[in-house]
PDB file of C-alpha atoms in Angstrom:
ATOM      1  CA  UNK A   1    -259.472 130.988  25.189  1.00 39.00           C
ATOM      2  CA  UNK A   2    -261.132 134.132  26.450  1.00 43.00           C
ATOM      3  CA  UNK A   3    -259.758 136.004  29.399  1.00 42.00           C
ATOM      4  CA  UNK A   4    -263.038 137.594  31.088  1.00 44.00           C
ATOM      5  CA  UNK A   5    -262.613 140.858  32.529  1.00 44.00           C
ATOM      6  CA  UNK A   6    -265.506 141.433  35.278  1.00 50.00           C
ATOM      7  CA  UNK A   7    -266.191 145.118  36.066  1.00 50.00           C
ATOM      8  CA  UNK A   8    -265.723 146.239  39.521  1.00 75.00           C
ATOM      9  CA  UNK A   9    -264.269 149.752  40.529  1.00 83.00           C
ATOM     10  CA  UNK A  10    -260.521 149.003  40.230  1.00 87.00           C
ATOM     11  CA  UNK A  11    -261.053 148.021  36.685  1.00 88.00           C
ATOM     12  CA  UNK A  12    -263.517 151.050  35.760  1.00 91.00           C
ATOM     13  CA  UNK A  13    -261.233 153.268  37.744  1.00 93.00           C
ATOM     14  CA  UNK A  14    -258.049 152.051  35.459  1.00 93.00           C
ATOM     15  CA  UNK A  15    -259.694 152.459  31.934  1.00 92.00           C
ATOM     16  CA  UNK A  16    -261.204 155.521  33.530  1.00 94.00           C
ATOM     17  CA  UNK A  17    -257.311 156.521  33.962  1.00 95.00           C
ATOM     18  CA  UNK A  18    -256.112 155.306  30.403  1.00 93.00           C
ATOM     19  CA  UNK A  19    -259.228 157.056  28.707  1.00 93.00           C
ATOM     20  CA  UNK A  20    -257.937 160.139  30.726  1.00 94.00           C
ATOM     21  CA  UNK A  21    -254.362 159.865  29.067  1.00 93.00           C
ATOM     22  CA  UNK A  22    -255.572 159.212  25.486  1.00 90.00           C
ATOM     23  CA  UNK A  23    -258.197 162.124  25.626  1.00 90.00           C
ATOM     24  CA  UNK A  24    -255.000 164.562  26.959  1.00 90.00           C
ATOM     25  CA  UNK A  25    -251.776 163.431  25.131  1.00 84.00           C
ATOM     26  CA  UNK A  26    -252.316 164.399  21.600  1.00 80.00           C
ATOM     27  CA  UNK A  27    -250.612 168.315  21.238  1.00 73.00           C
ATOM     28  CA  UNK A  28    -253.589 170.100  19.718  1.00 78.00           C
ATOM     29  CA  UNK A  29    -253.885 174.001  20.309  1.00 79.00           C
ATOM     30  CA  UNK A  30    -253.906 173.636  24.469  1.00 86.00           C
ATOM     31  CA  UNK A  31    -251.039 170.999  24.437  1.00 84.00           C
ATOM     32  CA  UNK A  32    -249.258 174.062  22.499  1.00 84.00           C
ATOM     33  CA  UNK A  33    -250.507 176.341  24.890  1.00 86.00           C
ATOM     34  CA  UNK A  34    -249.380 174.658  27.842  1.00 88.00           C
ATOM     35  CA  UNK A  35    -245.905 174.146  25.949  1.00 85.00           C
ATOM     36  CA  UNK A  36    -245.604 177.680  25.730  1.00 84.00           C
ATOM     37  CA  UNK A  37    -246.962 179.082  28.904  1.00 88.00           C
ATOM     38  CA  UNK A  38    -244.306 176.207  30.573  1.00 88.00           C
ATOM     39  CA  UNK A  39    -241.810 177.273  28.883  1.00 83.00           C
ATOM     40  CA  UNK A  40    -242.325 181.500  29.212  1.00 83.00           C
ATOM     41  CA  UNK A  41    -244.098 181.444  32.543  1.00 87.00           C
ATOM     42  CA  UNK A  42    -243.372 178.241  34.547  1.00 88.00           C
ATOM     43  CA  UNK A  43    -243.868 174.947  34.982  1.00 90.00           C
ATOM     44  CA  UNK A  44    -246.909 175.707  37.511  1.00 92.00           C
ATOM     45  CA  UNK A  45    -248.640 177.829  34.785  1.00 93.00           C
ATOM     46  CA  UNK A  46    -248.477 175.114  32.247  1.00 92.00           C
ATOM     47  CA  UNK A  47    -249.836 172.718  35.087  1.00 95.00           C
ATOM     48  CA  UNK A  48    -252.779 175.023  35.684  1.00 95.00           C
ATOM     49  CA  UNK A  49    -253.251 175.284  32.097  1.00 94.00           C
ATOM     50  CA  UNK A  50    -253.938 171.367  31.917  1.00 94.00           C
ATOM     51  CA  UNK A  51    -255.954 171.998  34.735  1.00 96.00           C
ATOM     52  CA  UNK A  52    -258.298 174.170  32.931  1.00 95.00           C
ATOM     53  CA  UNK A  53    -258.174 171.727  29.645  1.00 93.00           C
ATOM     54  CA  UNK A  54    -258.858 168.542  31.816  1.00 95.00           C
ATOM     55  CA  UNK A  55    -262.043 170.273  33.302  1.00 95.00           C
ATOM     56  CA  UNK A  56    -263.375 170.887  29.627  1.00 94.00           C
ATOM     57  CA  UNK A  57    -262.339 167.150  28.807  1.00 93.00           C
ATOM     58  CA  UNK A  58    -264.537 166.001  31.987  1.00 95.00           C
ATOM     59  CA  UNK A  59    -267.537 168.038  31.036  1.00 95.00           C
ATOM     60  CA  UNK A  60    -267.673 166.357  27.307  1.00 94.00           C
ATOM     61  CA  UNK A  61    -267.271 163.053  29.296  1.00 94.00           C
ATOM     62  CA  UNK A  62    -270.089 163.425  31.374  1.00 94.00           C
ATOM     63  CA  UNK A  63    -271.828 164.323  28.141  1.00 93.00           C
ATOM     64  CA  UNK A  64    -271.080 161.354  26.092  1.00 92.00           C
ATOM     65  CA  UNK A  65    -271.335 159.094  28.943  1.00 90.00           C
ATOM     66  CA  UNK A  66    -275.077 160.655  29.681  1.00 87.00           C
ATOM     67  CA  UNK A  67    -275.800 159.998  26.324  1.00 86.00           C
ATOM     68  CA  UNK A  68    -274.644 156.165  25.843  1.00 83.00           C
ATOM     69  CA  UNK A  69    -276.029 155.611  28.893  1.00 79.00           C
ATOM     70  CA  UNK A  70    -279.375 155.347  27.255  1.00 76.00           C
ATOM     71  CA  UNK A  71    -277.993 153.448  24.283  1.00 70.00           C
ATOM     72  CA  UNK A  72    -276.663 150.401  26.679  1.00 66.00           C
ATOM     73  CA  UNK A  73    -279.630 150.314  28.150  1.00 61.00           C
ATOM     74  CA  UNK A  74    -281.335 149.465  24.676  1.00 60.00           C
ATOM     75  CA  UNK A  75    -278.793 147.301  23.493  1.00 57.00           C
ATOM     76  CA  UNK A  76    -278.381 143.643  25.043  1.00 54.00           C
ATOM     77  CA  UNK A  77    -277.430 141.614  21.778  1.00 60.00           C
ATOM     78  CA  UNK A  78    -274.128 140.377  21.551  1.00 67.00           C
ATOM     79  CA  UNK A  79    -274.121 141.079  18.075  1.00 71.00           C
ATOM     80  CA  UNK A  80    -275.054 144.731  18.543  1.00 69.00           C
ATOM     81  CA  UNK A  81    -271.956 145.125  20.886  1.00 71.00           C
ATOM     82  CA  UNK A  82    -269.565 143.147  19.075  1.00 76.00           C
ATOM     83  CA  UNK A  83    -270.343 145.948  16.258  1.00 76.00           C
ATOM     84  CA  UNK A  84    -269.646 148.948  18.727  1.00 75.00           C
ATOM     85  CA  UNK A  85    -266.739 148.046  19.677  1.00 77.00           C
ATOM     86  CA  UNK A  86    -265.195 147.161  16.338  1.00 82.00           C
ATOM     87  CA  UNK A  87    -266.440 151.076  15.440  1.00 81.00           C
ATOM     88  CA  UNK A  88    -264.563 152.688  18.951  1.00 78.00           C
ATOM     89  CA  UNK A  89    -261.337 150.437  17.246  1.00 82.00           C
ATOM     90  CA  UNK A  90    -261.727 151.849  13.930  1.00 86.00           C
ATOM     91  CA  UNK A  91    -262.322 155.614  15.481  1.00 83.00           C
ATOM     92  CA  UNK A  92    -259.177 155.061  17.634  1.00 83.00           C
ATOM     93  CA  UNK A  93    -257.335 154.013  14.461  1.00 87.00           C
ATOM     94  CA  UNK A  94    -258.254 156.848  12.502  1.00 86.00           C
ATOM     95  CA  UNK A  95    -257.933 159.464  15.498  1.00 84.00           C
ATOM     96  CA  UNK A  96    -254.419 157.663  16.094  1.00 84.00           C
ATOM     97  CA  UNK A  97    -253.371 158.222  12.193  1.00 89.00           C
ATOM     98  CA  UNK A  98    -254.860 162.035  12.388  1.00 83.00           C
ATOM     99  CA  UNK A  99    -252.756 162.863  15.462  1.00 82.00           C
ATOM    100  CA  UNK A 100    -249.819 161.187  13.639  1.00 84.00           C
ATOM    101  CA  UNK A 101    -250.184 163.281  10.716  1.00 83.00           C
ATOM    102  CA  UNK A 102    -250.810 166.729  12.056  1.00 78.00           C
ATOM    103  CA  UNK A 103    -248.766 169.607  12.585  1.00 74.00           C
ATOM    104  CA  UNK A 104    -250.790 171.418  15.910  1.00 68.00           C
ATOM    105  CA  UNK A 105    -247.864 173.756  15.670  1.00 65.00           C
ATOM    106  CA  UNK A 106    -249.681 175.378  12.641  1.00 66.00           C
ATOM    107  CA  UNK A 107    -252.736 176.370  14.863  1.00 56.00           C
ATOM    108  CA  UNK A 108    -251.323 177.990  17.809  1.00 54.00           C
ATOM    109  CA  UNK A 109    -252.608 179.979  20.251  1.00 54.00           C
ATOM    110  CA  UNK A 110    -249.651 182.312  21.578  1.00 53.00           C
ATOM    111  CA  UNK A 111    -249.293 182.801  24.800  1.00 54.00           C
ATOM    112  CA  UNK A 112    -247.763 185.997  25.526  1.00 55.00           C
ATOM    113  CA  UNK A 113    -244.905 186.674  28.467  1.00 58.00           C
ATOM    114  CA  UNK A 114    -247.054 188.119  30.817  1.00 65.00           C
ATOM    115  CA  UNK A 115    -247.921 185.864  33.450  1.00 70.00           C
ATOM    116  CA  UNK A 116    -251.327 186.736  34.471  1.00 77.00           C
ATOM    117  CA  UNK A 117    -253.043 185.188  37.372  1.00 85.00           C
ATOM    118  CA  UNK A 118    -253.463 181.487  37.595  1.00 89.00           C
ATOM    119  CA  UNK A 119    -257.240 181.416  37.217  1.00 91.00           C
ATOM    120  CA  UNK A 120    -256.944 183.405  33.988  1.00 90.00           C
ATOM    121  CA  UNK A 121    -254.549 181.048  33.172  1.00 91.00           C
ATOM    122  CA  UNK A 122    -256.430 178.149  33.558  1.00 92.00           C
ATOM    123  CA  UNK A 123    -259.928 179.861  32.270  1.00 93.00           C
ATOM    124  CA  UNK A 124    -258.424 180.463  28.477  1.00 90.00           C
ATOM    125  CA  UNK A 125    -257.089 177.039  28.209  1.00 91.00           C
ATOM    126  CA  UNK A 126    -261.141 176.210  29.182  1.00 93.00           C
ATOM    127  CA  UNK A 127    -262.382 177.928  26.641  1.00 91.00           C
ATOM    128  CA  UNK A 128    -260.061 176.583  24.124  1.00 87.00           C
ATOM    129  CA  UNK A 129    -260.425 173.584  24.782  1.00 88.00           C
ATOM    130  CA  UNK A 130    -264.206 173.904  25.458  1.00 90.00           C
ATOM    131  CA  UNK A 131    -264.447 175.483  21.835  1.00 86.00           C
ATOM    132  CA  UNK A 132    -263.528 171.913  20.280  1.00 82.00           C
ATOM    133  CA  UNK A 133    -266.862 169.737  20.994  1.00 84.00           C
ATOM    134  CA  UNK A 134    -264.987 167.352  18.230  1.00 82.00           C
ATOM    135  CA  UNK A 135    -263.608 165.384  21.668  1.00 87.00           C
ATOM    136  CA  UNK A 136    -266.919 163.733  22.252  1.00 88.00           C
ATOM    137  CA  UNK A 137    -265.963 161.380  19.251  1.00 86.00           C
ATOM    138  CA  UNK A 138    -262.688 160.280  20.748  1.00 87.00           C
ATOM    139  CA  UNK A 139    -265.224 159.664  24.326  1.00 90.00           C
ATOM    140  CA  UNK A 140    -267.662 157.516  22.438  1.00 86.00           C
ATOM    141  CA  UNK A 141    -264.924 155.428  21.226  1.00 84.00           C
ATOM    142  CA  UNK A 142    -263.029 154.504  23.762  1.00 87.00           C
ATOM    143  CA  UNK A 143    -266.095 154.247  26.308  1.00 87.00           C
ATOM    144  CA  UNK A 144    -267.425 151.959  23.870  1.00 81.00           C
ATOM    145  CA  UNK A 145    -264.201 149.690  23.370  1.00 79.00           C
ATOM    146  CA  UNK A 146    -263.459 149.883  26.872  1.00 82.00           C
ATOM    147  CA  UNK A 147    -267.287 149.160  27.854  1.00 78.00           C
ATOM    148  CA  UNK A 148    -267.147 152.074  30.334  1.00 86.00           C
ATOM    149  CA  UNK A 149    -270.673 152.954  30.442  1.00 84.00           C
ATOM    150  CA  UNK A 150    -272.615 150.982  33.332  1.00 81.00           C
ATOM    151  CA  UNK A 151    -276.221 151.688  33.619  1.00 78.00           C
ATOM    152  CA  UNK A 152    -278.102 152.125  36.522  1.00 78.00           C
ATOM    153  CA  UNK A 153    -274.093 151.885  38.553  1.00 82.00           C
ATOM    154  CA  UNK A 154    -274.005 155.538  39.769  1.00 83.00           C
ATOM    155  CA  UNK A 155    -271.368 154.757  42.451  1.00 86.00           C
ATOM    156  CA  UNK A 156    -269.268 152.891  39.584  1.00 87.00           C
ATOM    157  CA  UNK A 157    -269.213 155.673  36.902  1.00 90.00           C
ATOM    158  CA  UNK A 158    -267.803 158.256  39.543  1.00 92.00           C
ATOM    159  CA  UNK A 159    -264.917 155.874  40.245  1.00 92.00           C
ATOM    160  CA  UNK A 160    -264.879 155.879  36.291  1.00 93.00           C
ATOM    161  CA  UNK A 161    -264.970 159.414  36.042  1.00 95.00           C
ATOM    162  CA  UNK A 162    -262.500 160.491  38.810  1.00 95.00           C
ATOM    163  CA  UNK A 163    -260.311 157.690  36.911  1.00 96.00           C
ATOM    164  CA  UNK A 164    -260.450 159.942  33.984  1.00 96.00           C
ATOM    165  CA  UNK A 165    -259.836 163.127  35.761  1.00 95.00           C
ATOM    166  CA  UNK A 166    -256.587 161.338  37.394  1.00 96.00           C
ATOM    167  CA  UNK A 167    -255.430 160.327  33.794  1.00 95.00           C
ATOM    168  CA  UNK A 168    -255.737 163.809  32.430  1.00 95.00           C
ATOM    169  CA  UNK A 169    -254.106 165.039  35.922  1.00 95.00           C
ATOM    170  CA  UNK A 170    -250.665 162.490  35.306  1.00 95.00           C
ATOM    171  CA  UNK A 171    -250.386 163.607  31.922  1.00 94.00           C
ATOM    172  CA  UNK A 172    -250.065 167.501  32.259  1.00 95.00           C
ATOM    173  CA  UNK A 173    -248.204 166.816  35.319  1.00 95.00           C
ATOM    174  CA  UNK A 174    -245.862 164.792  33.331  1.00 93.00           C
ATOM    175  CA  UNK A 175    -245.585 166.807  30.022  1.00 90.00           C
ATOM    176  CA  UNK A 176    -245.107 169.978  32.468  1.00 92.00           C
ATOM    177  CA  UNK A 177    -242.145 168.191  34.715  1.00 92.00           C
ATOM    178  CA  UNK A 178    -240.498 167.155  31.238  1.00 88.00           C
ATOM    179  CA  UNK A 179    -240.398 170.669  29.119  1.00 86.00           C
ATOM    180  CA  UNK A 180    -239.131 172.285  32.630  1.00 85.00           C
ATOM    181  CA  UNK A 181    -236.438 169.559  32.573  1.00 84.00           C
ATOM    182  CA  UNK A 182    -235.542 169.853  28.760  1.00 80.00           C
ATOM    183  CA  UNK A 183    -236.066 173.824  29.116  1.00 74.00           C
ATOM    184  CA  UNK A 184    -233.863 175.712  26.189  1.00 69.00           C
ATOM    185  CA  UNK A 185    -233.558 171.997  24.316  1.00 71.00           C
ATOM    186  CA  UNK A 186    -237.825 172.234  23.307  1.00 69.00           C
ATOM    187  CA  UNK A 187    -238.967 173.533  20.370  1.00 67.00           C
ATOM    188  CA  UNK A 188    -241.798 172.794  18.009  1.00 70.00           C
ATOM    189  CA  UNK A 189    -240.085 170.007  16.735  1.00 75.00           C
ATOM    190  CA  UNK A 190    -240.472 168.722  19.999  1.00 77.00           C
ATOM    191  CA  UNK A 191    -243.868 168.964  19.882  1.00 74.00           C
ATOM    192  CA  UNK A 192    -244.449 167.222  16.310  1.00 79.00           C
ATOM    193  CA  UNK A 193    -242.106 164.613  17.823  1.00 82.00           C
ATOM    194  CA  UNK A 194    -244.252 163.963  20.756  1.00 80.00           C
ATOM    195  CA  UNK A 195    -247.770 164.402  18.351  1.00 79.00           C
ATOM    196  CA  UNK A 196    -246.169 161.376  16.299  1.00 86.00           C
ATOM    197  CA  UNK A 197    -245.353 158.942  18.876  1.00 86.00           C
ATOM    198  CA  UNK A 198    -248.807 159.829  20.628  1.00 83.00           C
ATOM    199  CA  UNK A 199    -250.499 158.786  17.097  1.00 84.00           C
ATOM    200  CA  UNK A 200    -248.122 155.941  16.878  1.00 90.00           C
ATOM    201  CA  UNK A 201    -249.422 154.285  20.276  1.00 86.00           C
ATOM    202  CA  UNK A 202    -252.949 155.159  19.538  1.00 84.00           C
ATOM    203  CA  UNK A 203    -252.665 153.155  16.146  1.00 88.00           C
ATOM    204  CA  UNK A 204    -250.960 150.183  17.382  1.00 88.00           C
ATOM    205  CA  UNK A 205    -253.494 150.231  20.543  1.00 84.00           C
ATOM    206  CA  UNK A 206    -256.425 150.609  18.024  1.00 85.00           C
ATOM    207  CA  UNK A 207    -255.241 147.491  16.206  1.00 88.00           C
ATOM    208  CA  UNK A 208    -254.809 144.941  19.111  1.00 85.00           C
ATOM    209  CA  UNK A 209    -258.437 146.536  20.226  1.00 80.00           C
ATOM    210  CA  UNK A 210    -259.955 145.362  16.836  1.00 81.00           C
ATOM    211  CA  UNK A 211    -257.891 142.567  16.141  1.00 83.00           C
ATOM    212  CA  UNK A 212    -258.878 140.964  20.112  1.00 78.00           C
ATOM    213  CA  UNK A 213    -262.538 141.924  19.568  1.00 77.00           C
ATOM    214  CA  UNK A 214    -262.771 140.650  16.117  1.00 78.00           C
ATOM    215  CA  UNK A 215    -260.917 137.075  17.275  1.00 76.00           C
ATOM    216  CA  UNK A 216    -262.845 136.843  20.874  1.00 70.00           C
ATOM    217  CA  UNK A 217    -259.238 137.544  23.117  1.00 56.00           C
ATOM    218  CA  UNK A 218    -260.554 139.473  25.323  1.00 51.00           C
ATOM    219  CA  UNK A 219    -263.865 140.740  27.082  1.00 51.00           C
ATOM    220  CA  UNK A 220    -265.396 143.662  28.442  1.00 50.00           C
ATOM    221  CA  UNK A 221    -268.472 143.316  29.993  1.00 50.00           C
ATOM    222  CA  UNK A 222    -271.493 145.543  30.487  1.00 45.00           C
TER     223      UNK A 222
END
């Protein structure tokens, strides 16, 4: 029997949050980064360096979520739904598998011993992240399976939104805290390690996503 799921701003403010911590965890060139600049600098560095990737993350979500925003308001079938969010579950799946697989160690930006200041610090991990518009994709499917676009709900999509920036916020907070704890012990096999089990999650999520939407379990509604 279906379990309905009604939006209000707890729930948009939760998938805002998970959405936050899928779009953050995988270790591409800024996760490296702020590895590295944790590690050489300090934990507050690497902090400020998620910082400055979670502010490129937001501006790509405002972007994709300006952009469906016009889609949902020309879609109302069913049908038409049921088909988007089977796509944002098969995106997920291969975005999960591609995380799995990859070796971000091989693309690394190095950060150098110098500290800097913390603005500069948190302006190049901006840029690189900003230089990646590929993130969109990974929005558009899991605003789509998570039905996080609501029309014409202004109030609701900044809940959403600050949901997202929280997400991103726990995650470099948490990746920062842990590589100052394990501090000598980290290396880039650490960072494959943590790539794989990010891609693992992302897979199995993907499938109980499709499998639940394909087999009615759950709903999302618009």
């Amino acid at each position: 029997m279906p379990l309905p799921f009604h939006i209000d701003i707890v729930d948009i403010v939760f998938k805002g949050i998970l959405i936050g911590l899928i779009a953050s965890a995988p270790m591409g060139p800024v996760g490296v980064l702020c590895v590295q600049r944790t590690l050489n600098k300090g934990r507050w560095y690497g902090f400020i360096t998620g910082i400055g990737a979670a502010v490129s993350d937001m501006i790509y979500a405002l972007v994709t979520g300006y952009g469906m925003s016009f889609i949902m308001n020309l879609i109302t079938a069913p049908r038409t739904l049921f088909s988007l969010k089977i796509l944002g579950s098969i995106l997920l799946m291969f975005f999960g598998i591609y995380c799995f697989k990859s070796n971000p160690t091989k693309k690394v930006h190095f950060s150098g011993k110098a500290k800097g200041t913390l603005i500069h610090n948190g302006v190049t991990a901006f840029l690189v992240t900003f230089s990646n518009p590929l993130i969109i994709f990974l929005f558009m499917a899991t605003f789509a399976q998570f039905a996080f676009v609501v029309p014409n709900k202004p109030w609701l999509m900044v809940g959403g939104y600050t949901g997202i920036v929280l997400g991103a916020l726990l995650w470099w907070f948490g990746l920062t805290w842990l590589i100052d704890k394990v501090r000598g012990k980290f290396d880039n096999g650490g960072i494959i390690l943590i790539n794989k089990i990010i891609g693992s999650v992302v897979i199995i999520f993907s499938v109980i996503f499709l499998l639940g939407t394909i087999f009615n379990l759950y709903t999302f509604e618009y």
